[in-house]
Coordinates of N, CA and C in Angstrom, one line a residue:
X1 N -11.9 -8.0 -22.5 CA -11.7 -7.5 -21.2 C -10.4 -6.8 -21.2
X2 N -10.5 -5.3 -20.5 CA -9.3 -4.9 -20.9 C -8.5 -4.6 -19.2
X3 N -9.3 -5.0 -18.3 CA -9.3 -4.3 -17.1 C -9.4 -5.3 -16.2
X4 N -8.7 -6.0 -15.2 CA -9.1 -7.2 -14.1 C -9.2 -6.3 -12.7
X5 N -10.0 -6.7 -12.3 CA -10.4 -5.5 -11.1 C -10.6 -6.8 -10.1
X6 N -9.8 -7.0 -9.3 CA -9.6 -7.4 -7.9 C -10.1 -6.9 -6.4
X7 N -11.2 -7.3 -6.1 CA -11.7 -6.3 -5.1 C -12.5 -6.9 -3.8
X8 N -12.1 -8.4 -3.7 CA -13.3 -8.8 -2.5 C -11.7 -9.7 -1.6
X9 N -11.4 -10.5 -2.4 CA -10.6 -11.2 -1.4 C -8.9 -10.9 -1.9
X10 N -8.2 -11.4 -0.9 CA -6.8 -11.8 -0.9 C -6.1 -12.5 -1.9
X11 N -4.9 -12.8 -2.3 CA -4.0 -14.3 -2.5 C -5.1 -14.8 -4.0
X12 N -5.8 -13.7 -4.7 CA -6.5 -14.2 -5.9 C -5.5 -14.4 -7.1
X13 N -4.7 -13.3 -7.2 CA -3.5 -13.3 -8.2 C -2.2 -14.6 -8.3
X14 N -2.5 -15.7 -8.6 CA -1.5 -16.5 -8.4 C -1.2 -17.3 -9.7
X15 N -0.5 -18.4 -9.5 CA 0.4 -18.7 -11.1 C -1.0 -19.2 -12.1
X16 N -2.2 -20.3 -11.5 CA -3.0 -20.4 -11.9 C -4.3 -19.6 -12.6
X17 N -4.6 -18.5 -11.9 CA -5.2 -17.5 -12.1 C -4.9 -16.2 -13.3
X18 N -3.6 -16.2 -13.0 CA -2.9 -15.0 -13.6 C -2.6 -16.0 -15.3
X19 N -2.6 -16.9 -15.3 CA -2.5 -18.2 -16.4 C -2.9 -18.0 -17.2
X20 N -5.0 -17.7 -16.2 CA -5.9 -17.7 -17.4 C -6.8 -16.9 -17.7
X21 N -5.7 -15.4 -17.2 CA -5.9 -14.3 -18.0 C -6.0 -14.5 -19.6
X22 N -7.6 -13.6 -19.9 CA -7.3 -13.8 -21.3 C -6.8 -12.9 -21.9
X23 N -6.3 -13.2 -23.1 CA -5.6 -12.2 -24.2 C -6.0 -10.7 -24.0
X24 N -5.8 -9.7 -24.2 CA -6.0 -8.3 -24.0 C -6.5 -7.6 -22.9
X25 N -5.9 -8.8 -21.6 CA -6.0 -8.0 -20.9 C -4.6 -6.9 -20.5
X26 N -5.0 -5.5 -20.0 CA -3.8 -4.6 -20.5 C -3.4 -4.2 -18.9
X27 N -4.6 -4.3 -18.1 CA -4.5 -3.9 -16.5 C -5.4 -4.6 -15.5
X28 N -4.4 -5.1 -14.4 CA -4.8 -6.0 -13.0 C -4.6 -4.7 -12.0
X29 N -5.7 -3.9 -11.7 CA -5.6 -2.7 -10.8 C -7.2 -3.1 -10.2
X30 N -6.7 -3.4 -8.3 CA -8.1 -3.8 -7.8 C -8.0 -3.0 -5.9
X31 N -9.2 -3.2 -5.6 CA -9.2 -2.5 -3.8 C -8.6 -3.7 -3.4
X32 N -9.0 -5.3 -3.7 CA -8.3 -6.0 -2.4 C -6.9 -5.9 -2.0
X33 N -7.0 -6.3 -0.7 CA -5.9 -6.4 0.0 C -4.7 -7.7 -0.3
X34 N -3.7 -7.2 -0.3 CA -2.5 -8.4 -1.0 C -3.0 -9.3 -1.9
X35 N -3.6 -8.7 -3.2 CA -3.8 -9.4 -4.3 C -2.7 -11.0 -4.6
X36 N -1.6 -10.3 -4.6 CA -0.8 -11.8 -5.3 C -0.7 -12.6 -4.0
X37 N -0.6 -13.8 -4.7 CA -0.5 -15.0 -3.3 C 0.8 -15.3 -3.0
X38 N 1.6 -14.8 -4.0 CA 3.2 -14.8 -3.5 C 3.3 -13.1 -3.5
X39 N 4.1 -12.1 -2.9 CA 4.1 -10.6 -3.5 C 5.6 -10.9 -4.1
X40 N 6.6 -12.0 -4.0 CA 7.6 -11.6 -4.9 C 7.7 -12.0 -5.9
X41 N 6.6 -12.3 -6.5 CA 6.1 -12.5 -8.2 C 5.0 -11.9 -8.5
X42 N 5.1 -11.4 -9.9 CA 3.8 -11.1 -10.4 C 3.1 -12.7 -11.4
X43 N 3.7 -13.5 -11.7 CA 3.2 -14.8 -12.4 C 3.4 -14.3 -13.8
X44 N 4.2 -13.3 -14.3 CA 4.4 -13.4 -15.8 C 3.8 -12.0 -16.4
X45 N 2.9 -11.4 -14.9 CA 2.0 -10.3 -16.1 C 2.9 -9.4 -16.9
X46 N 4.3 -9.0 -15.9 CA 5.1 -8.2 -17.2 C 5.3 -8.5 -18.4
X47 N 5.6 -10.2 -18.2 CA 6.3 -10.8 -19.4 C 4.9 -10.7 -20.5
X48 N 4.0 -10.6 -19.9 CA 2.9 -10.6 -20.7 C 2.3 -9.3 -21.4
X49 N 3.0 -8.2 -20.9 CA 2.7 -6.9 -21.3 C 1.1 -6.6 -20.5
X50 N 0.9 -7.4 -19.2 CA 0.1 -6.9 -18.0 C 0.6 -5.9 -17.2
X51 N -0.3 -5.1 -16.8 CA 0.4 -3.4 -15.9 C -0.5 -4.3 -15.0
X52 N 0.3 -4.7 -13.2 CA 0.0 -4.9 -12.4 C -0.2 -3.2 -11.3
X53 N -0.9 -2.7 -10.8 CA -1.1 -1.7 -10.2 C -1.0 -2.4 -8.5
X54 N -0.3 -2.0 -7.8 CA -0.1 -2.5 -6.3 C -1.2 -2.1 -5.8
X55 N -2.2 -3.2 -5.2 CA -2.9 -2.5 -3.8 C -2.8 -1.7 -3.1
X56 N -1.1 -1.8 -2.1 CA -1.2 -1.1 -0.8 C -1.1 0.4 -1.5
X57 N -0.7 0.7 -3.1 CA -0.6 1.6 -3.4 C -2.3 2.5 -3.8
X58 N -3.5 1.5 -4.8 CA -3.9 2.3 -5.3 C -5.2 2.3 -4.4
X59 N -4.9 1.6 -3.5 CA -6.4 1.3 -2.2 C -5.9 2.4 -0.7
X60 N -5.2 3.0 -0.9 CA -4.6 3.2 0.8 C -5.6 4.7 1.1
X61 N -6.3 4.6 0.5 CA -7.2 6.1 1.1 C -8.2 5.8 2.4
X62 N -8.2 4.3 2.8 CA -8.6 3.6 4.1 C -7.5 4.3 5.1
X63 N -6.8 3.7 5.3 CA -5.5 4.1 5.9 C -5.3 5.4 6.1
X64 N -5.4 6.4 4.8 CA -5.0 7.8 4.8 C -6.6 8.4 5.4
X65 N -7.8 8.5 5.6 CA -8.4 8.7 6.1 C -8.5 8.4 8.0
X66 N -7.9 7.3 8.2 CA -7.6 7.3 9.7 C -6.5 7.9 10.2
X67 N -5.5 8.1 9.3 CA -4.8 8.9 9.4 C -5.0 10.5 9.9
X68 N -5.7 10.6 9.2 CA -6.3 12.5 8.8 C -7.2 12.3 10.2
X69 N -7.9 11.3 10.7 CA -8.7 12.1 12.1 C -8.3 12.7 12.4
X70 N -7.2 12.7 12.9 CA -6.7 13.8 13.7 C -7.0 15.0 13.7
X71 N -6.9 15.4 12.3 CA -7.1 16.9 11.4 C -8.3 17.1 11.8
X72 N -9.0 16.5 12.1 CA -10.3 17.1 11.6 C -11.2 16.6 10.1
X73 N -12.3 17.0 10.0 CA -13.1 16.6 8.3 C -13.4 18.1 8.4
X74 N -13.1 18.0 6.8 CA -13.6 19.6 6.2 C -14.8 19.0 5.0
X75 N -15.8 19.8 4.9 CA -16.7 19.0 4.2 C -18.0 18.0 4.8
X76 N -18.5 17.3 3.7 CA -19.8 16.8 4.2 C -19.1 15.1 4.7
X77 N -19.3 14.5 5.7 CA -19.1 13.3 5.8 C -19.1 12.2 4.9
X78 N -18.5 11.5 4.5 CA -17.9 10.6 3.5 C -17.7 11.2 2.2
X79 N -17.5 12.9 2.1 CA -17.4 13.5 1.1 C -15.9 13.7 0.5
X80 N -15.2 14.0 -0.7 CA -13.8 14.1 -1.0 C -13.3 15.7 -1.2
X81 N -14.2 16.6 -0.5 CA -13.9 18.0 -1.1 C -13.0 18.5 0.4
X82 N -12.3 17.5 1.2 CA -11.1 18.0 2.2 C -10.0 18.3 1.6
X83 N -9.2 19.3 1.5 CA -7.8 19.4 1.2 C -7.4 18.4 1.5
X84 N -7.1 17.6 2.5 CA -6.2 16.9 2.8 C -6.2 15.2 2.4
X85 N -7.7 14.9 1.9 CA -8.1 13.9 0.6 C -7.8 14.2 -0.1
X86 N -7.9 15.4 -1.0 CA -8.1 16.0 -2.6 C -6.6 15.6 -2.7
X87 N -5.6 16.1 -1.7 CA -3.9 15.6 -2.1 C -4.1 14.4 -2.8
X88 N -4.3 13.5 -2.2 CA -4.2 12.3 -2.8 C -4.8 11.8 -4.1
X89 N -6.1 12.5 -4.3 CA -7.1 11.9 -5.3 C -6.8 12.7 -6.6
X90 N -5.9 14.3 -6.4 CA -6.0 14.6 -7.6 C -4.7 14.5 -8.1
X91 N -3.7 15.2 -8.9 CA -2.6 15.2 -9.9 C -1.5 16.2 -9.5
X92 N -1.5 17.1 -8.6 CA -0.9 18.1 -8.3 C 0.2 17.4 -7.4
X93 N -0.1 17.1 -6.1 CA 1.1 16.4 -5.2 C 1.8 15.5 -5.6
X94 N 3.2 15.3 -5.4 CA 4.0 14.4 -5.9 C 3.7 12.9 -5.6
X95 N 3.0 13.1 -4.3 CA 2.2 12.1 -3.7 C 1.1 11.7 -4.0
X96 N 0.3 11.8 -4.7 CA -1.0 11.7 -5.2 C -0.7 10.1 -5.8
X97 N -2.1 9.1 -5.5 CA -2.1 7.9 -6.0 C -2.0 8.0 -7.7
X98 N -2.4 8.9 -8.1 CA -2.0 8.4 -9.6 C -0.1 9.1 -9.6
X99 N 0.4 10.2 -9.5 CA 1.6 10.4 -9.5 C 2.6 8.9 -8.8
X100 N 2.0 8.3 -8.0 CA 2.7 7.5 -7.2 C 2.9 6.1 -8.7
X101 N 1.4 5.9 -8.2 CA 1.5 5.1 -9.7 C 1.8 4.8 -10.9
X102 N 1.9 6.1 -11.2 CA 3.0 6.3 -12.8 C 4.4 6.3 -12.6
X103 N 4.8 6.7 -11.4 CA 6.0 6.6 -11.0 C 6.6 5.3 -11.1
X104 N 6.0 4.3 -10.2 CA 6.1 2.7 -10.2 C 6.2 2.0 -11.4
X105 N 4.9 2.9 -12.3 CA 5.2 1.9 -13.9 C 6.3 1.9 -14.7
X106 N 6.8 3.8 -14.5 CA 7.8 4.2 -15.1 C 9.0 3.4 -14.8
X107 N 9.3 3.7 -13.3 CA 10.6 2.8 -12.8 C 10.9 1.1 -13.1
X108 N 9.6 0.8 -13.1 CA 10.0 -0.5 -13.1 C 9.7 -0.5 -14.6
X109 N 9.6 -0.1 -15.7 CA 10.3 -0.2 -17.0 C 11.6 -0.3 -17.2
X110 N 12.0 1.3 -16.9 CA 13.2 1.4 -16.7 C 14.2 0.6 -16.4
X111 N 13.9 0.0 -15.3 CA 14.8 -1.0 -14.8 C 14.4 -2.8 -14.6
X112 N 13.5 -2.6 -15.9 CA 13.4 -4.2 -16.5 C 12.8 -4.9 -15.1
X113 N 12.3 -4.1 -14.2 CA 11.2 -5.0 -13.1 C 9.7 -4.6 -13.1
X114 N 9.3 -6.4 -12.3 CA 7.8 -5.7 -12.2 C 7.3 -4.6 -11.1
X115 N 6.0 -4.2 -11.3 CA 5.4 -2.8 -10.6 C 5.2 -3.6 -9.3
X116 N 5.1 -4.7 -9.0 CA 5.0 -5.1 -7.4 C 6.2 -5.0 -6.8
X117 N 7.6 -5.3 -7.7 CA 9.0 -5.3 -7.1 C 9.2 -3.8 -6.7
X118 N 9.3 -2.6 -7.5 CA 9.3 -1.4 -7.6 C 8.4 -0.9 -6.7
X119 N 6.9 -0.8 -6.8 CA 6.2 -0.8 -5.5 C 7.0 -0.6 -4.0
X120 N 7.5 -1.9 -3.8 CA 8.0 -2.5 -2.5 C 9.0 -1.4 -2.3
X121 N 10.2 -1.7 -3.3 CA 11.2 -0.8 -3.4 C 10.9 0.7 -2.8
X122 N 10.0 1.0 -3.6 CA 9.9 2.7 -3.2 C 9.0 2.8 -2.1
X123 N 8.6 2.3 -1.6 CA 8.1 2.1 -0.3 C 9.2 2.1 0.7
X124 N 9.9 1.3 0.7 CA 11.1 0.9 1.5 C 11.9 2.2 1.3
X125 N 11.9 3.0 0.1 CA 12.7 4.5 0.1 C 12.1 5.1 0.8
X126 N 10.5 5.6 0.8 CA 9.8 6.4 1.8 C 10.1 6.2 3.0
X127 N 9.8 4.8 3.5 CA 9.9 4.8 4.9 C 11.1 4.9 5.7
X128 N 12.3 4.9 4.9 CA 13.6 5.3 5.6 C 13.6 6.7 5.4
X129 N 12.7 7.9 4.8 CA 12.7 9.3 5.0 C 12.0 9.7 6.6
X130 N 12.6 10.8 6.9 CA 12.3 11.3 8.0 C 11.0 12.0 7.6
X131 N 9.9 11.8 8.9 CA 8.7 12.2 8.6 C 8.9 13.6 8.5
X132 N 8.2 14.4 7.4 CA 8.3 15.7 7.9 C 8.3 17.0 9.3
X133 N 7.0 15.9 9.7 CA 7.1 16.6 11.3 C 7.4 15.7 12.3
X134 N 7.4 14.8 12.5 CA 7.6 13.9 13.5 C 9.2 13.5 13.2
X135 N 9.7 13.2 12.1 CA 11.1 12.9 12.4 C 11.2 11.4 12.1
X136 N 11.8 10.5 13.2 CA 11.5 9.2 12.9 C 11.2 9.0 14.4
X137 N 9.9 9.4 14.6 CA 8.8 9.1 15.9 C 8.3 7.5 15.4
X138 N 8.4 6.6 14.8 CA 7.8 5.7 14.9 C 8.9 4.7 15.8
X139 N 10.6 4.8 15.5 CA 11.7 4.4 15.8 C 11.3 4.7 17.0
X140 N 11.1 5.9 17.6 CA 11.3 6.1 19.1 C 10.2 5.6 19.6
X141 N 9.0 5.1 19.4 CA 8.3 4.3 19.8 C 8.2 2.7 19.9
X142 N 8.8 2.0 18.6 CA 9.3 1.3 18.7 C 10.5 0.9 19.7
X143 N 11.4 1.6 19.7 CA 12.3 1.2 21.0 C 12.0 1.6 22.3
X144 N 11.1 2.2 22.7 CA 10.1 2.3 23.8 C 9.6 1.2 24.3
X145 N 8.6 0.4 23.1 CA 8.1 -0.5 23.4 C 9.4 -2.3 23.8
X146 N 10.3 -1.8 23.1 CA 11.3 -3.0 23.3 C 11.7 -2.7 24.7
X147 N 12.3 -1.6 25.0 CA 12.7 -1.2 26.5 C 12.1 -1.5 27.7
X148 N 10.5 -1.5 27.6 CA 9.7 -1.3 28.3 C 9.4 -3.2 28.4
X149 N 9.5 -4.0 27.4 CA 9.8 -5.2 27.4 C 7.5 -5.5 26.7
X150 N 7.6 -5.0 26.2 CA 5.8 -5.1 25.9 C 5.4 -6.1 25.1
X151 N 6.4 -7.0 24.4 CA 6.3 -8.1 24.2 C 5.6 -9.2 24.8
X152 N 6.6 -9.2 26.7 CA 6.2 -9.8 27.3 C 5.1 -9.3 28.2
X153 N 4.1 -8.5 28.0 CA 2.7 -7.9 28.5 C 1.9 -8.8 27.6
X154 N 2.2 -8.7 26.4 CA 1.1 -9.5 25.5 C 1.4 -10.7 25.9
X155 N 2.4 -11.4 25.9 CA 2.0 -13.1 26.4 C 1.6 -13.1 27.7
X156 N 1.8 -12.2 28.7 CA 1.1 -12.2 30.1 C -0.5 -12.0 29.9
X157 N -0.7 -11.1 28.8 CA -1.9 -11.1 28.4 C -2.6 -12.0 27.5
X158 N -1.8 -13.1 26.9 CA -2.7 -14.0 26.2 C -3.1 -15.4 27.2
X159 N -1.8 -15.1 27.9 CA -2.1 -16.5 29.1 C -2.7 -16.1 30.0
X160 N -3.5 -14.6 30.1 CA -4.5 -14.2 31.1 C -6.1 -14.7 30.5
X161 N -6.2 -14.6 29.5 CA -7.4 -14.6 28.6 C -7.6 -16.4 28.4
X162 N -6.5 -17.5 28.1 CA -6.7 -18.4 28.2 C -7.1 -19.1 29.2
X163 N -7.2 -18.3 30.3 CA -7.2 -19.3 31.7 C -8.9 -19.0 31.8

């Protein structure tokens, strides 16, 4: 087995599981959602010469497709011939899941960490950039919602639904 493919549930990747990986395996790259059951360990797979590939990284074309509503679909429905899919799926944008991904394995070589720590990291760099067009519109909605006090709507609204 050269390949562990993670794809139905959660919290599968943990110290016991990851244990009894056998010998040659070379890659843990899967669709499910938050594979490790801790995310601030990988359980050894670097130490083991395992390439862990991050979920939120190599699964997010969920996300980036509700995204793109907005745009519009170019193409046949559930089809990948949109410009605005193809960014992601092929090699050319800096952004593309495999560019992103090579990027993470590279870095976290480099700097003696694993691809889930690095993942996080560069994540955390993205999201402190200003959106190209929006700016930091999520900030200004965010403090909207604190201003406006909407925290307390939802417990007015959970103690409306309990009664």
């Amino acid at each position: 087995v050269d390949i562990v493919s993670p794809n139905a549930f959660g919290a599968v990747l943990n110290a016991d599981s990851v244990a009894k990986l056998k010998p040659g395996v070379k890659v843990v790259c899967g669709a499910a959602n938050n594979q490790l059951a801790d995310p601030s360990t990988d359980y050894g797979m670097t130490a083991r010469g395992i390439t862990y590939a991050p979920d939120f990284v190599v699964n997010r074309m969920g996300i980036v497709n509700c995204a793109n509503e907005g745009a519009g679909r170019v193409g046949d429905p559930g089809g990948v011939e949109d410009p605005l899919i193809q960014l992601h799926l092929g090699r050319e944008d800096p952004n593309a899941i495999f560019n992103i991904t090579r990027d993470i394995i590279l870095r976290a070589r480099e700097q003696a960490t694993t691809t889930a720590a690095m993942a996080e990291a560069m994540a955390n760099e993205a999201a402190a950039q200003l959106h190209p067009i929006f700016g930091h519109r999520s900030q200004a909605i965010i403090d909207r919602l604190v201003k406006d006090q909407w925290h307390k709507g939802c417990s007015e609204l959970s103690a409306h639904k309990a009664r």
